[in-house]
């Protein structure tokens, strides 16, 4: 394929070299004349292991060339890949002027072209950029049926220093399209990335744009976490390196999908208690650990947000599905659902609660003392069946029995508003459009996606 690569920095130069290695003819474009000259001679514009050799090979095979003439580059190629810089502005936003300028230049050039052309955005951008900047600049509406000009977002995940290996072995190749489905560009995209080992994963534009940054934010969080643990360990005469070496060997809970779904705040008998203990130690040792210090506050904010989502629904009769800190247990200690229930009762809501494990525990006496002494105001609100829970309510808060509850709600003549804390609605598509937030087009679902994050120790 004939490909123009816009921006010959770390991402553009590596992308161009790898595409040439894969047999494509690549025309590099940059606004910096020295980069155009170097790249045009098969020389790297950045320092990166193995890049020199790859470029040399591509150059000798006559697959690499460069130009400063963006319009000519578009007219001479079938695909344009945007890899220009998106640096931080002072206020933290990204400076998208190079992305905008490049897309507009490509858009203008495409008006003079009749053959099909695919534009790929590889730069890191905030969600909404494709819809608000790139599609208008290219003069297309993004509909999957658009035939002459195609556009997809394919964020780059390479790391400098291991860029070529990362290019060929990404965890996934994320492809953003208008509706998140493979569209008319699928064949070209597959051909371009068929030498990379990661699976092609099609998602809506915004998810592709956002996920790239979310990955980097998580990496930053991990570094800060490891450094804070290392600092505290040093103060306690513990070898933090050895400790973290062992920490990362736990692939079941530590380095895994566990605890990584949006849902309820954390709670239970262990997570809050142990976090408080570690913070106490850090105070005692005069170690400032801002990330760990912020965790409890974040959890508290999330709890209040969750209460607001319920009260924003408007009705006064609320049904709460679950009370213990996670399903399958009657443990009520520091359960976020207990806190939510108490907030609602405190505000005068008419509350019903369904939690068979807590109810059984109350009846058998196993945990009766705790329930009667610590949460008598809640135990009187327990109902024993889902039918009772759903009877004459305005709002249903789903945390546990979502499939069963949503199915029952769908059959009701006058369904309550549903605050879904337990996950996306099965079989219901999440719609993302240009201006609004992702939303469920379901009559009863009124809230955020993904499973509950209740598992404690
Ligand atoms: N560097 C990384 O490790 C990395 C990894 C993944 C993603 N990214 C993202 O990829 C994008 C590019 O990053 P980079 O590190 O390669 O940036 P860079 O600054 O090294 O390169 C950007 C290049 O774009 C050129 N440019 C600017 N305006 C242009 C225009 N209008 N037309 C053509 N060229 C233009 C610049 O001259 C420069 O050579 C950024 O959004 C970045 O966040 C970077």
CSV table of C-alpha atoms and ligand atoms in Angstrom, one decimal:
chain,number,residue,atom,x,y,z
A,1,UNK,CA,0.0,0.0,0.0
A,2,UNK,CA,1.1,3.6,-0.5
A,3,UNK,CA,1.0,5.4,2.9
A,4,UNK,CA,1.7,9.0,4.0
A,5,UNK,CA,2.9,9.4,7.6
A,6,UNK,CA,2.3,12.9,9.0
A,7,UNK,CA,4.8,13.7,11.8
A,8,UNK,CA,8.2,12.1,11.8
A,9,UNK,CA,8.9,12.1,15.6
A,10,UNK,CA,9.1,9.0,17.8
A,11,UNK,CA,5.8,7.6,16.8
A,12,UNK,CA,5.8,8.6,13.1
A,13,UNK,CA,9.4,7.5,12.4
A,14,UNK,CA,8.9,4.1,14.0
A,15,UNK,CA,5.5,3.6,12.4
A,16,UNK,CA,6.9,4.5,9.0
A,17,UNK,CA,9.9,2.2,9.4
A,18,UNK,CA,7.8,-0.8,10.5
A,19,UNK,CA,5.3,-0.2,7.6
A,20,UNK,CA,8.2,-0.1,5.1
A,21,UNK,CA,9.5,-3.3,6.7
A,22,UNK,CA,6.1,-4.9,6.1
A,23,UNK,CA,6.4,-4.1,2.4
A,24,UNK,CA,4.4,-0.8,2.2
A,25,UNK,CA,5.7,2.3,0.4
A,26,UNK,CA,5.9,5.1,2.9
A,27,UNK,CA,6.1,8.8,2.3
A,28,UNK,CA,7.0,10.8,5.4
A,29,UNK,CA,5.7,14.3,5.9
A,30,UNK,CA,6.8,16.9,8.5
A,31,UNK,CA,6.9,20.6,9.0
A,32,UNK,CA,10.5,20.5,10.3
A,33,UNK,CA,12.7,20.7,7.2
A,34,UNK,CA,15.7,18.9,8.9
A,35,UNK,CA,13.5,15.9,9.7
A,36,UNK,CA,12.2,15.7,6.1
A,37,UNK,CA,15.8,15.7,4.9
A,38,UNK,CA,17.0,13.0,7.3
A,39,UNK,CA,14.0,10.7,6.8
A,40,UNK,CA,14.3,11.2,3.0
A,41,UNK,CA,17.8,9.8,3.2
A,42,UNK,CA,16.7,6.8,5.3
A,43,UNK,CA,18.1,8.3,8.5
A,44,UNK,CA,16.3,8.3,11.9
A,45,UNK,CA,14.9,11.5,13.2
A,46,UNK,CA,15.0,10.2,16.8
A,47,UNK,CA,17.2,7.9,18.9
A,48,UNK,CA,15.6,4.5,19.1
A,49,UNK,CA,17.2,1.0,19.2
A,50,UNK,CA,17.1,-0.9,15.9
A,51,UNK,CA,15.4,2.0,14.1
A,52,UNK,CA,18.6,2.9,12.0
A,53,UNK,CA,18.8,-0.5,10.5
A,54,UNK,CA,15.1,-0.7,9.8
A,55,UNK,CA,15.1,2.6,8.0
A,56,UNK,CA,18.2,1.8,6.1
A,57,UNK,CA,16.6,-1.4,4.8
A,58,UNK,CA,13.4,0.4,3.8
A,59,UNK,CA,15.4,3.2,2.1
A,60,UNK,CA,17.5,0.7,0.1
A,61,UNK,CA,14.4,-1.1,-1.0
A,62,UNK,CA,13.1,2.2,-2.2
A,63,UNK,CA,10.1,2.1,0.1
A,64,UNK,CA,10.9,5.2,2.1
A,65,UNK,CA,10.8,8.9,0.9
A,66,UNK,CA,9.9,12.2,2.5
A,67,UNK,CA,8.3,15.5,1.5
A,68,UNK,CA,7.2,18.8,3.2
A,69,UNK,CA,4.4,19.0,0.7
A,70,UNK,CA,1.4,17.6,2.5
A,71,UNK,CA,-1.1,17.9,-0.3
A,72,UNK,CA,1.2,16.1,-2.7
A,73,UNK,CA,1.7,13.4,-0.1
A,74,UNK,CA,-2.1,12.8,0.2
A,75,UNK,CA,-2.6,12.7,-3.6
A,76,UNK,CA,0.3,10.2,-4.0
A,77,UNK,CA,-0.9,7.7,-1.3
A,78,UNK,CA,-4.0,5.6,-0.4
A,79,UNK,CA,-3.7,5.9,3.4
A,80,UNK,CA,-2.6,8.9,5.6
A,81,UNK,CA,-1.5,8.3,9.2
A,82,UNK,CA,-1.5,11.3,11.6
A,83,UNK,CA,1.3,11.0,14.1
A,84,UNK,CA,1.9,14.7,14.9
A,85,UNK,CA,2.6,15.9,18.4
A,86,UNK,CA,-0.1,16.8,20.9
A,87,UNK,CA,1.8,18.5,23.7
A,88,UNK,CA,0.4,19.7,27.1
A,89,UNK,CA,-0.8,23.2,27.4
A,90,UNK,CA,-0.3,25.1,30.7
A,91,UNK,CA,-3.8,24.3,31.8
A,92,UNK,CA,-3.3,20.6,31.3
A,93,UNK,CA,-5.3,20.4,28.1
A,94,UNK,CA,-3.6,19.1,24.9
A,95,UNK,CA,-2.5,21.4,22.2
A,96,UNK,CA,-4.4,19.9,19.2
A,97,UNK,CA,-3.4,22.6,16.7
A,98,UNK,CA,-1.0,20.2,14.8
A,99,UNK,CA,-3.7,17.5,14.6
A,100,UNK,CA,-6.3,20.0,13.5
A,101,UNK,CA,-3.9,21.6,10.9
A,102,UNK,CA,-2.9,18.2,9.5
A,103,UNK,CA,-6.5,17.0,9.3
A,104,UNK,CA,-7.6,20.2,7.5
A,105,UNK,CA,-4.7,19.9,5.1
A,106,UNK,CA,-5.6,16.3,4.3
A,107,UNK,CA,-9.3,17.2,4.0
A,108,UNK,CA,-8.5,20.0,1.5
A,109,UNK,CA,-6.2,17.7,-0.5
A,110,UNK,CA,-8.9,15.0,-0.6
A,111,UNK,CA,-11.3,17.2,-2.4
A,112,UNK,CA,-9.1,16.8,-5.4
A,113,UNK,CA,-9.0,13.0,-5.1
A,114,UNK,CA,-11.5,10.6,-6.5
A,115,UNK,CA,-10.0,7.3,-5.4
A,116,UNK,CA,-10.6,5.9,-1.9
A,117,UNK,CA,-8.5,7.2,0.9
A,118,UNK,CA,-8.2,6.1,4.5
A,119,UNK,CA,-7.1,8.5,7.3
A,120,UNK,CA,-5.8,7.1,10.5
A,121,UNK,CA,-5.4,9.1,13.7
A,122,UNK,CA,-2.5,7.7,15.7
A,123,UNK,CA,-1.7,10.7,17.9
A,124,UNK,CA,-3.0,10.7,21.5
A,125,UNK,CA,-6.0,13.0,21.8
A,126,UNK,CA,-8.9,13.6,24.3
A,127,UNK,CA,-12.2,11.8,23.7
A,128,UNK,CA,-14.4,13.6,21.2
A,129,UNK,CA,-11.5,14.8,19.0
A,130,UNK,CA,-12.4,12.5,16.1
A,131,UNK,CA,-16.0,13.8,16.1
A,132,UNK,CA,-15.4,17.5,16.8
A,133,UNK,CA,-12.2,18.1,14.9
A,134,UNK,CA,-11.1,15.3,12.5
A,135,UNK,CA,-14.4,14.3,10.8
A,136,UNK,CA,-15.4,17.9,10.1
A,137,UNK,CA,-11.9,18.7,8.8
A,138,UNK,CA,-12.1,15.7,6.5
A,139,UNK,CA,-15.6,16.8,5.4
A,140,UNK,CA,-17.2,13.4,6.3
A,141,UNK,CA,-19.9,12.6,8.8
A,142,UNK,CA,-18.4,9.4,10.1
A,143,UNK,CA,-21.2,7.2,9.0
A,144,UNK,CA,-20.0,3.7,8.4
A,145,UNK,CA,-21.5,3.9,4.9
A,146,UNK,CA,-19.1,6.7,3.9
A,147,UNK,CA,-17.3,5.2,1.0
A,148,UNK,CA,-14.7,7.5,-0.6
A,149,UNK,CA,-13.0,8.8,2.6
A,150,UNK,CA,-12.5,6.4,5.5
A,151,UNK,CA,-11.4,7.4,9.0
A,152,UNK,CA,-10.4,5.4,12.0
A,153,UNK,CA,-8.6,6.1,15.3
A,154,UNK,CA,-5.8,3.7,16.0
A,155,UNK,CA,-3.9,4.9,19.1
A,156,UNK,CA,-0.2,4.0,19.4
A,157,UNK,CA,0.9,2.2,22.6
A,158,UNK,CA,4.7,1.9,21.9
A,159,UNK,CA,7.2,2.9,24.6
A,160,UNK,CA,10.4,4.7,23.6
A,161,UNK,CA,13.4,2.5,24.0
A,162,UNK,CA,11.4,-0.7,23.0
A,163,UNK,CA,9.3,1.0,20.3
A,164,UNK,CA,9.8,-1.5,17.5
A,165,UNK,CA,9.1,-4.5,19.7
A,166,UNK,CA,6.1,-2.7,21.1
A,167,UNK,CA,4.8,-1.8,17.6
A,168,UNK,CA,4.9,-5.5,16.6
A,169,UNK,CA,3.7,-6.9,19.9
A,170,UNK,CA,1.0,-4.6,21.3
A,171,UNK,CA,-1.5,-6.0,23.9
A,172,UNK,CA,-4.2,-5.1,21.3
A,173,UNK,CA,-4.6,-2.9,18.2
A,174,UNK,CA,-7.4,-0.6,19.2
A,175,UNK,CA,-9.5,0.6,16.2
A,176,UNK,CA,-12.0,3.3,16.8
A,177,UNK,CA,-14.9,3.6,14.4
A,178,UNK,CA,-18.1,5.6,14.4
A,179,UNK,CA,-20.2,2.7,15.9
A,180,UNK,CA,-17.4,0.6,17.4
A,181,UNK,CA,-17.9,-2.0,14.7
A,182,UNK,CA,-15.6,-3.1,11.8
A,183,UNK,CA,-16.7,-0.8,8.9
A,184,UNK,CA,-15.8,-0.3,5.3
A,185,UNK,CA,-12.2,0.3,6.4
A,186,UNK,CA,-11.8,-3.1,8.1
A,187,UNK,CA,-9.9,-4.8,5.2
A,188,UNK,CA,-7.4,-2.0,4.8
A,189,UNK,CA,-6.9,-1.7,8.6
A,190,UNK,CA,-6.3,-5.5,8.8
A,191,UNK,CA,-3.8,-5.4,6.0
A,192,UNK,CA,-1.9,-2.5,7.6
A,193,UNK,CA,-1.6,-4.2,11.0
A,194,UNK,CA,-1.5,-7.9,10.0
A,195,UNK,CA,2.1,-8.1,11.0
A,196,UNK,CA,1.4,-6.9,14.6
A,197,UNK,CA,0.6,-9.7,17.0
A,198,UNK,CA,-2.1,-7.9,19.0
A,199,UNK,CA,-5.7,-8.7,18.2
A,200,UNK,CA,-7.7,-6.0,16.3
A,201,UNK,CA,-10.2,-4.6,18.8
A,202,UNK,CA,-13.0,-2.4,17.3
A,203,UNK,CA,-14.5,0.2,19.7
A,204,UNK,CA,-16.3,3.5,19.3
A,205,UNK,CA,-14.0,6.6,18.6
A,206,UNK,CA,-14.3,8.0,22.1
A,207,UNK,CA,-13.4,4.7,23.7
A,208,UNK,CA,-10.3,4.3,21.6
A,209,UNK,CA,-9.2,7.9,22.3
A,210,UNK,CA,-9.9,7.6,26.0
A,211,UNK,CA,-8.5,4.1,26.6
A,212,UNK,CA,-5.0,5.2,25.3
A,213,UNK,CA,-4.8,7.9,28.0
A,214,UNK,CA,-6.4,5.7,30.7
A,215,UNK,CA,-3.6,3.2,30.1
A,216,UNK,CA,-1.0,5.9,30.7
A,217,UNK,CA,-2.8,7.2,33.7
A,218,UNK,CA,-2.8,3.7,35.2
A,219,UNK,CA,0.9,3.3,34.5
A,220,UNK,CA,1.6,6.7,36.2
A,221,UNK,CA,-0.6,5.5,39.2
A,222,UNK,CA,1.4,2.3,39.5
A,223,UNK,CA,4.7,4.1,39.5
A,224,UNK,CA,3.5,6.5,42.2
A,225,UNK,CA,2.0,3.5,44.2
A,226,UNK,CA,5.3,1.5,44.0
A,227,UNK,CA,7.3,4.5,45.1
A,228,UNK,CA,5.1,5.3,48.0
A,229,UNK,CA,5.2,1.6,49.2
A,230,UNK,CA,9.0,1.7,48.7
A,231,UNK,CA,9.3,4.8,50.8
A,232,UNK,CA,7.2,3.4,53.6
A,233,UNK,CA,9.1,0.1,53.5
A,234,UNK,CA,12.4,1.9,53.8
A,235,UNK,CA,11.2,3.8,56.8
A,236,UNK,CA,10.2,0.5,58.4
A,237,UNK,CA,13.5,-1.3,57.5
A,238,UNK,CA,11.8,-3.5,55.0
A,239,UNK,CA,13.3,-4.2,51.5
A,240,UNK,CA,10.7,-2.5,49.3
A,241,UNK,CA,12.3,-4.0,46.1
A,242,UNK,CA,12.0,-7.5,47.4
A,243,UNK,CA,8.5,-6.9,48.7
A,244,UNK,CA,7.3,-5.5,45.3
A,245,UNK,CA,9.0,-8.4,43.5
A,246,UNK,CA,6.8,-10.7,45.4
A,247,UNK,CA,3.8,-8.4,45.1
A,248,UNK,CA,3.9,-8.7,41.3
A,249,UNK,CA,3.9,-12.5,41.4
A,250,UNK,CA,0.3,-12.4,42.5
A,251,UNK,CA,-1.5,-12.5,39.2
A,252,UNK,CA,-4.8,-13.5,40.8
A,253,UNK,CA,-5.5,-10.3,42.7
A,254,UNK,CA,-2.6,-7.9,42.4
A,255,UNK,CA,-1.8,-7.8,38.7
A,256,UNK,CA,-5.2,-8.9,37.3
A,257,UNK,CA,-8.6,-7.6,36.4
A,258,UNK,CA,-9.7,-7.9,40.0
A,259,UNK,CA,-10.8,-4.6,41.6
A,260,UNK,CA,-10.7,-2.8,38.2
A,261,UNK,CA,-14.3,-2.3,37.4
A,262,UNK,CA,-16.2,0.9,38.1
A,263,UNK,CA,-19.1,0.2,40.5
A,264,UNK,CA,-19.6,0.6,44.2
A,265,UNK,CA,-17.0,2.1,46.6
A,266,UNK,CA,-14.7,-0.4,48.3
A,267,UNK,CA,-15.7,-1.6,51.8
A,268,UNK,CA,-15.8,-4.7,54.0
A,269,UNK,CA,-13.9,-5.7,57.0
A,270,UNK,CA,-10.4,-5.5,55.5
A,271,UNK,CA,-9.7,-2.9,52.8
A,272,UNK,CA,-10.6,0.2,54.7
A,273,UNK,CA,-9.1,-1.1,57.9
A,274,UNK,CA,-5.8,-2.0,56.4
A,275,UNK,CA,-5.6,1.2,54.4
A,276,UNK,CA,-6.1,3.2,57.6
A,277,UNK,CA,-3.4,1.1,59.3
A,278,UNK,CA,-0.9,1.8,56.5
A,279,UNK,CA,-1.7,5.6,56.6
A,280,UNK,CA,-1.2,5.5,60.4
A,281,UNK,CA,2.2,3.9,59.9
A,282,UNK,CA,3.1,6.5,57.3
A,283,UNK,CA,2.2,9.3,59.8
A,284,UNK,CA,4.1,7.7,62.5
A,285,UNK,CA,7.2,7.4,60.3
A,286,UNK,CA,6.7,11.0,58.9
A,287,UNK,CA,6.4,9.6,55.4
A,288,UNK,CA,4.2,11.7,53.1
A,289,UNK,CA,2.2,9.3,50.9
A,290,UNK,CA,-0.2,11.6,48.9
A,291,UNK,CA,-1.5,8.9,46.6
A,292,UNK,CA,-2.5,6.5,49.4
A,293,UNK,CA,-3.7,9.4,51.5
A,294,UNK,CA,-6.1,10.3,48.7
A,295,UNK,CA,-7.6,6.8,48.4
A,296,UNK,CA,-10.1,7.1,51.3
A,297,UNK,CA,-11.3,10.5,50.1
A,298,UNK,CA,-11.8,9.2,46.6
A,299,UNK,CA,-13.9,6.3,48.0
A,300,UNK,CA,-15.9,8.7,50.1
A,301,UNK,CA,-16.6,11.0,47.1
A,302,UNK,CA,-17.7,8.0,45.1
A,303,UNK,CA,-20.1,6.9,47.8
A,304,UNK,CA,-21.7,10.4,47.9
A,305,UNK,CA,-21.9,10.4,44.1
A,306,UNK,CA,-23.7,7.0,44.2
A,307,UNK,CA,-26.2,8.4,46.7
A,308,UNK,CA,-26.7,11.4,44.5
A,309,UNK,CA,-27.4,9.2,41.5
A,310,UNK,CA,-30.2,7.6,43.5
A,311,UNK,CA,-31.7,10.8,44.9
A,312,UNK,CA,-31.5,12.4,41.5
A,313,UNK,CA,-34.0,9.9,40.2
A,314,UNK,CA,-36.7,11.8,42.0
A,315,UNK,CA,-38.9,9.2,43.7
A,316,UNK,CA,-39.1,8.7,47.5
A,317,UNK,CA,-39.7,4.9,47.5
A,318,UNK,CA,-36.4,3.2,47.0
A,319,UNK,CA,-35.5,-0.5,46.7
A,320,UNK,CA,-32.0,-1.5,47.5
A,321,UNK,CA,-30.7,-4.9,46.1
A,322,UNK,CA,-28.0,-5.9,48.6
A,323,UNK,CA,-26.8,-4.8,52.0
A,324,UNK,CA,-23.7,-6.8,52.9
A,325,UNK,CA,-20.3,-5.6,51.5
A,326,UNK,CA,-20.4,-8.3,48.8
A,327,UNK,CA,-22.7,-11.1,47.7
A,328,UNK,CA,-22.5,-14.5,49.3
A,329,UNK,CA,-21.6,-13.0,52.8
A,330,UNK,CA,-23.6,-11.6,55.6
A,331,UNK,CA,-20.7,-9.3,56.7
A,332,UNK,CA,-22.1,-5.8,57.1
A,333,UNK,CA,-18.9,-4.2,58.4
A,334,UNK,CA,-18.1,-1.0,56.5
A,335,UNK,CA,-20.4,-2.1,53.7
A,336,UNK,CA,-20.9,0.7,51.2
A,337,UNK,CA,-24.5,-0.5,50.8
A,338,UNK,CA,-25.1,0.0,54.5
A,339,UNK,CA,-23.7,3.6,54.1
A,340,UNK,CA,-25.9,4.2,51.1
A,341,UNK,CA,-29.0,2.9,53.0
A,342,UNK,CA,-28.2,5.1,56.0
A,343,UNK,CA,-27.9,8.1,53.8
A,344,UNK,CA,-31.2,7.4,52.2
A,345,UNK,CA,-33.0,6.8,55.6
A,346,UNK,CA,-31.4,10.0,56.9
A,347,UNK,CA,-32.9,11.9,54.0
A,348,UNK,CA,-36.3,10.4,54.8
A,349,UNK,CA,-36.6,8.0,51.9
A,350,UNK,CA,-39.0,5.0,52.1
A,351,UNK,CA,-36.5,2.2,51.8
A,352,UNK,CA,-36.7,-1.6,51.2
A,353,UNK,CA,-33.7,-3.8,51.2
A,354,UNK,CA,-33.2,-7.3,49.8
A,355,UNK,CA,-30.2,-9.4,50.9
A,356,UNK,CA,-30.9,-13.1,51.4
A,357,UNK,CA,-27.6,-13.8,53.1
A,358,UNK,CA,-28.2,-11.0,55.7
A,359,UNK,CA,-31.8,-12.1,56.2
A,360,UNK,CA,-30.8,-15.8,56.7
A,361,UNK,CA,-28.2,-14.7,59.2
A,362,UNK,CA,-30.7,-12.7,61.1
A,363,UNK,CA,-33.2,-15.6,61.2
A,364,UNK,CA,-30.6,-18.2,62.2
A,365,UNK,CA,-29.1,-16.0,64.7
A,366,UNK,CA,-25.6,-16.3,63.2
A,367,UNK,CA,-25.1,-12.6,62.9
A,368,UNK,CA,-28.2,-11.5,64.7
A,369,UNK,CA,-26.5,-9.6,67.5
A,370,UNK,CA,-24.5,-7.4,65.1
A,371,UNK,CA,-27.6,-6.7,63.0
A,372,UNK,CA,-29.8,-6.0,66.0
A,373,UNK,CA,-27.3,-3.9,67.8
A,374,UNK,CA,-25.5,-2.1,65.0
A,375,UNK,CA,-28.1,-1.7,62.2
A,376,UNK,CA,-31.6,-2.2,63.8
A,377,UNK,CA,-32.8,0.6,61.6
A,378,UNK,CA,-31.8,-1.4,58.5
A,379,UNK,CA,-32.9,-4.9,59.6
A,380,UNK,CA,-36.5,-3.7,59.8
A,381,UNK,CA,-36.3,-2.7,56.2
A,382,UNK,CA,-35.3,-6.2,54.9
A,383,UNK,CA,-37.7,-7.9,52.6
A,384,UNK,CA,-37.5,-11.6,51.8
A,385,UNK,CA,-38.4,-11.9,48.1
A,386,UNK,CA,-37.7,-10.0,44.9
A,387,UNK,CA,-41.5,-9.6,44.4
A,388,UNK,CA,-41.7,-7.7,47.7
A,389,UNK,CA,-38.7,-5.6,46.7
A,390,UNK,CA,-40.3,-4.5,43.5
A,391,UNK,CA,-43.7,-3.8,44.9
A,392,UNK,CA,-44.7,-0.1,44.6
A,393,UNK,CA,-41.3,1.5,44.3
A,394,UNK,CA,-40.1,4.6,42.4
A,395,UNK,CA,-36.4,3.7,42.2
A,396,UNK,CA,-34.6,0.4,42.1
A,397,UNK,CA,-30.9,0.2,43.0
A,398,UNK,CA,-29.4,-2.9,41.4
A,399,UNK,CA,-26.2,-4.2,42.9
A,400,UNK,CA,-26.5,-8.0,42.9
A,401,UNK,CA,-29.4,-9.8,41.1
A,402,UNK,CA,-29.2,-7.6,38.0
A,403,UNK,CA,-30.2,-10.1,35.3
A,404,UNK,CA,-33.2,-11.3,37.3
A,405,UNK,CA,-34.2,-7.9,38.4
A,406,UNK,CA,-33.9,-6.2,35.0
A,407,UNK,CA,-35.9,-8.9,33.4
A,408,UNK,CA,-38.7,-8.5,36.0
A,409,UNK,CA,-38.6,-4.7,35.7
A,410,UNK,CA,-38.9,-5.0,31.9
A,411,UNK,CA,-42.2,-6.8,32.4
A,412,UNK,CA,-43.7,-4.3,34.8
A,413,UNK,CA,-46.4,-2.0,33.6
A,414,UNK,CA,-45.0,1.0,35.4
A,415,UNK,CA,-41.3,0.3,35.8
A,416,UNK,CA,-39.3,2.1,38.4
A,417,UNK,CA,-36.2,4.2,37.5
A,418,UNK,CA,-33.2,1.9,37.8
A,419,UNK,CA,-29.8,2.8,39.1
A,420,UNK,CA,-27.6,0.0,37.8
A,421,UNK,CA,-24.5,-0.4,39.9
A,422,UNK,CA,-23.8,-3.9,38.8
A,423,UNK,CA,-22.9,-3.8,35.1
A,424,UNK,CA,-24.0,-3.1,31.6
A,425,UNK,CA,-27.4,-4.3,30.6
A,426,UNK,CA,-27.0,-7.7,28.8
A,427,UNK,CA,-28.1,-7.5,25.2
A,428,UNK,CA,-28.4,-3.8,25.3
A,429,UNK,CA,-26.0,-1.7,23.3
A,430,UNK,CA,-24.3,1.3,24.8
A,431,UNK,CA,-24.8,4.2,22.4
A,432,UNK,CA,-22.2,6.8,22.0
A,433,UNK,CA,-22.9,9.9,19.9
A,434,UNK,CA,-21.1,13.0,19.1
A,435,UNK,CA,-22.4,15.2,21.8
A,436,UNK,CA,-23.7,13.2,24.7
A,437,UNK,CA,-22.1,10.9,27.2
A,438,UNK,CA,-22.4,7.1,26.6
A,439,UNK,CA,-25.9,6.1,27.5
A,440,UNK,CA,-28.1,3.1,27.6
A,441,UNK,CA,-31.1,3.3,25.2
A,442,UNK,CA,-33.0,1.2,27.6
A,443,UNK,CA,-36.2,2.5,29.1
A,444,UNK,CA,-35.2,1.6,32.6
A,445,UNK,CA,-31.4,1.7,32.9
A,446,UNK,CA,-30.3,5.0,34.2
A,447,UNK,CA,-26.7,4.8,35.1
A,448,UNK,CA,-23.1,3.9,34.8
A,449,UNK,CA,-21.8,0.6,33.4
A,450,UNK,CA,-19.8,-2.3,34.8
A,451,UNK,CA,-19.7,-4.8,37.6
A,452,UNK,CA,-19.7,-4.0,41.3
A,453,UNK,CA,-16.3,-3.5,43.0
A,454,UNK,CA,-17.2,-5.0,46.3
A,455,UNK,CA,-14.8,-7.8,46.9
A,456,UNK,CA,-12.9,-7.2,50.0
A,457,UNK,CA,-10.5,-9.5,51.7
B,1,LIG,N1,6.6,9.2,22.2
B,1,LIG,C1,5.9,8.2,22.6
B,1,LIG,O1,6.4,7.3,23.3
B,1,LIG,C2,4.5,8.0,22.2
B,1,LIG,C3,3.8,6.8,22.4
B,1,LIG,C4,2.5,6.6,22.0
B,1,LIG,C5,1.8,7.7,21.6
B,1,LIG,N2,2.4,9.0,21.5
B,1,LIG,C6,1.6,10.1,21.0
B,1,LIG,O2,1.9,10.2,19.6
B,1,LIG,C7,1.9,11.6,19.2
B,1,LIG,C8,3.3,11.9,18.6
B,1,LIG,O3,4.2,11.7,19.6
B,1,LIG,P1,5.8,11.8,19.3
B,1,LIG,O4,6.5,11.5,20.6
B,1,LIG,O5,6.1,11.1,18.1
B,1,LIG,O6,5.9,13.4,19.0
B,1,LIG,P2,7.2,14.2,18.4
B,1,LIG,O7,7.1,15.6,19.0
B,1,LIG,O8,8.4,13.4,18.6
B,1,LIG,O9,6.8,14.2,16.9
B,1,LIG,C9,5.8,15.0,16.3
B,1,LIG,C10,6.2,15.4,15.0
B,1,LIG,O10,5.1,16.0,14.3
B,1,LIG,C11,5.6,17.1,13.5
B,1,LIG,N3,4.6,18.0,13.2
B,1,LIG,C12,4.0,19.0,13.9
B,1,LIG,N4,3.0,19.6,13.2
B,1,LIG,C13,3.0,19.0,12.0
B,1,LIG,C14,2.2,19.2,10.9
B,1,LIG,N5,1.2,20.1,10.8
B,1,LIG,N6,2.4,18.4,9.8
B,1,LIG,C15,3.4,17.4,9.8
B,1,LIG,N7,4.2,17.2,10.9
B,1,LIG,C16,3.9,18.0,12.0
B,1,LIG,C17,6.7,17.7,14.4
B,1,LIG,O11,7.7,18.4,13.6
B,1,LIG,C18,7.4,16.4,14.9
B,1,LIG,O12,8.4,15.9,14.1
B,1,LIG,C19,1.6,12.3,20.4
B,1,LIG,O13,0.2,12.6,20.4
B,1,LIG,C20,2.0,11.4,21.5
B,1,LIG,O14,1.3,11.7,22.7
B,1,LIG,C21,3.7,9.1,21.8
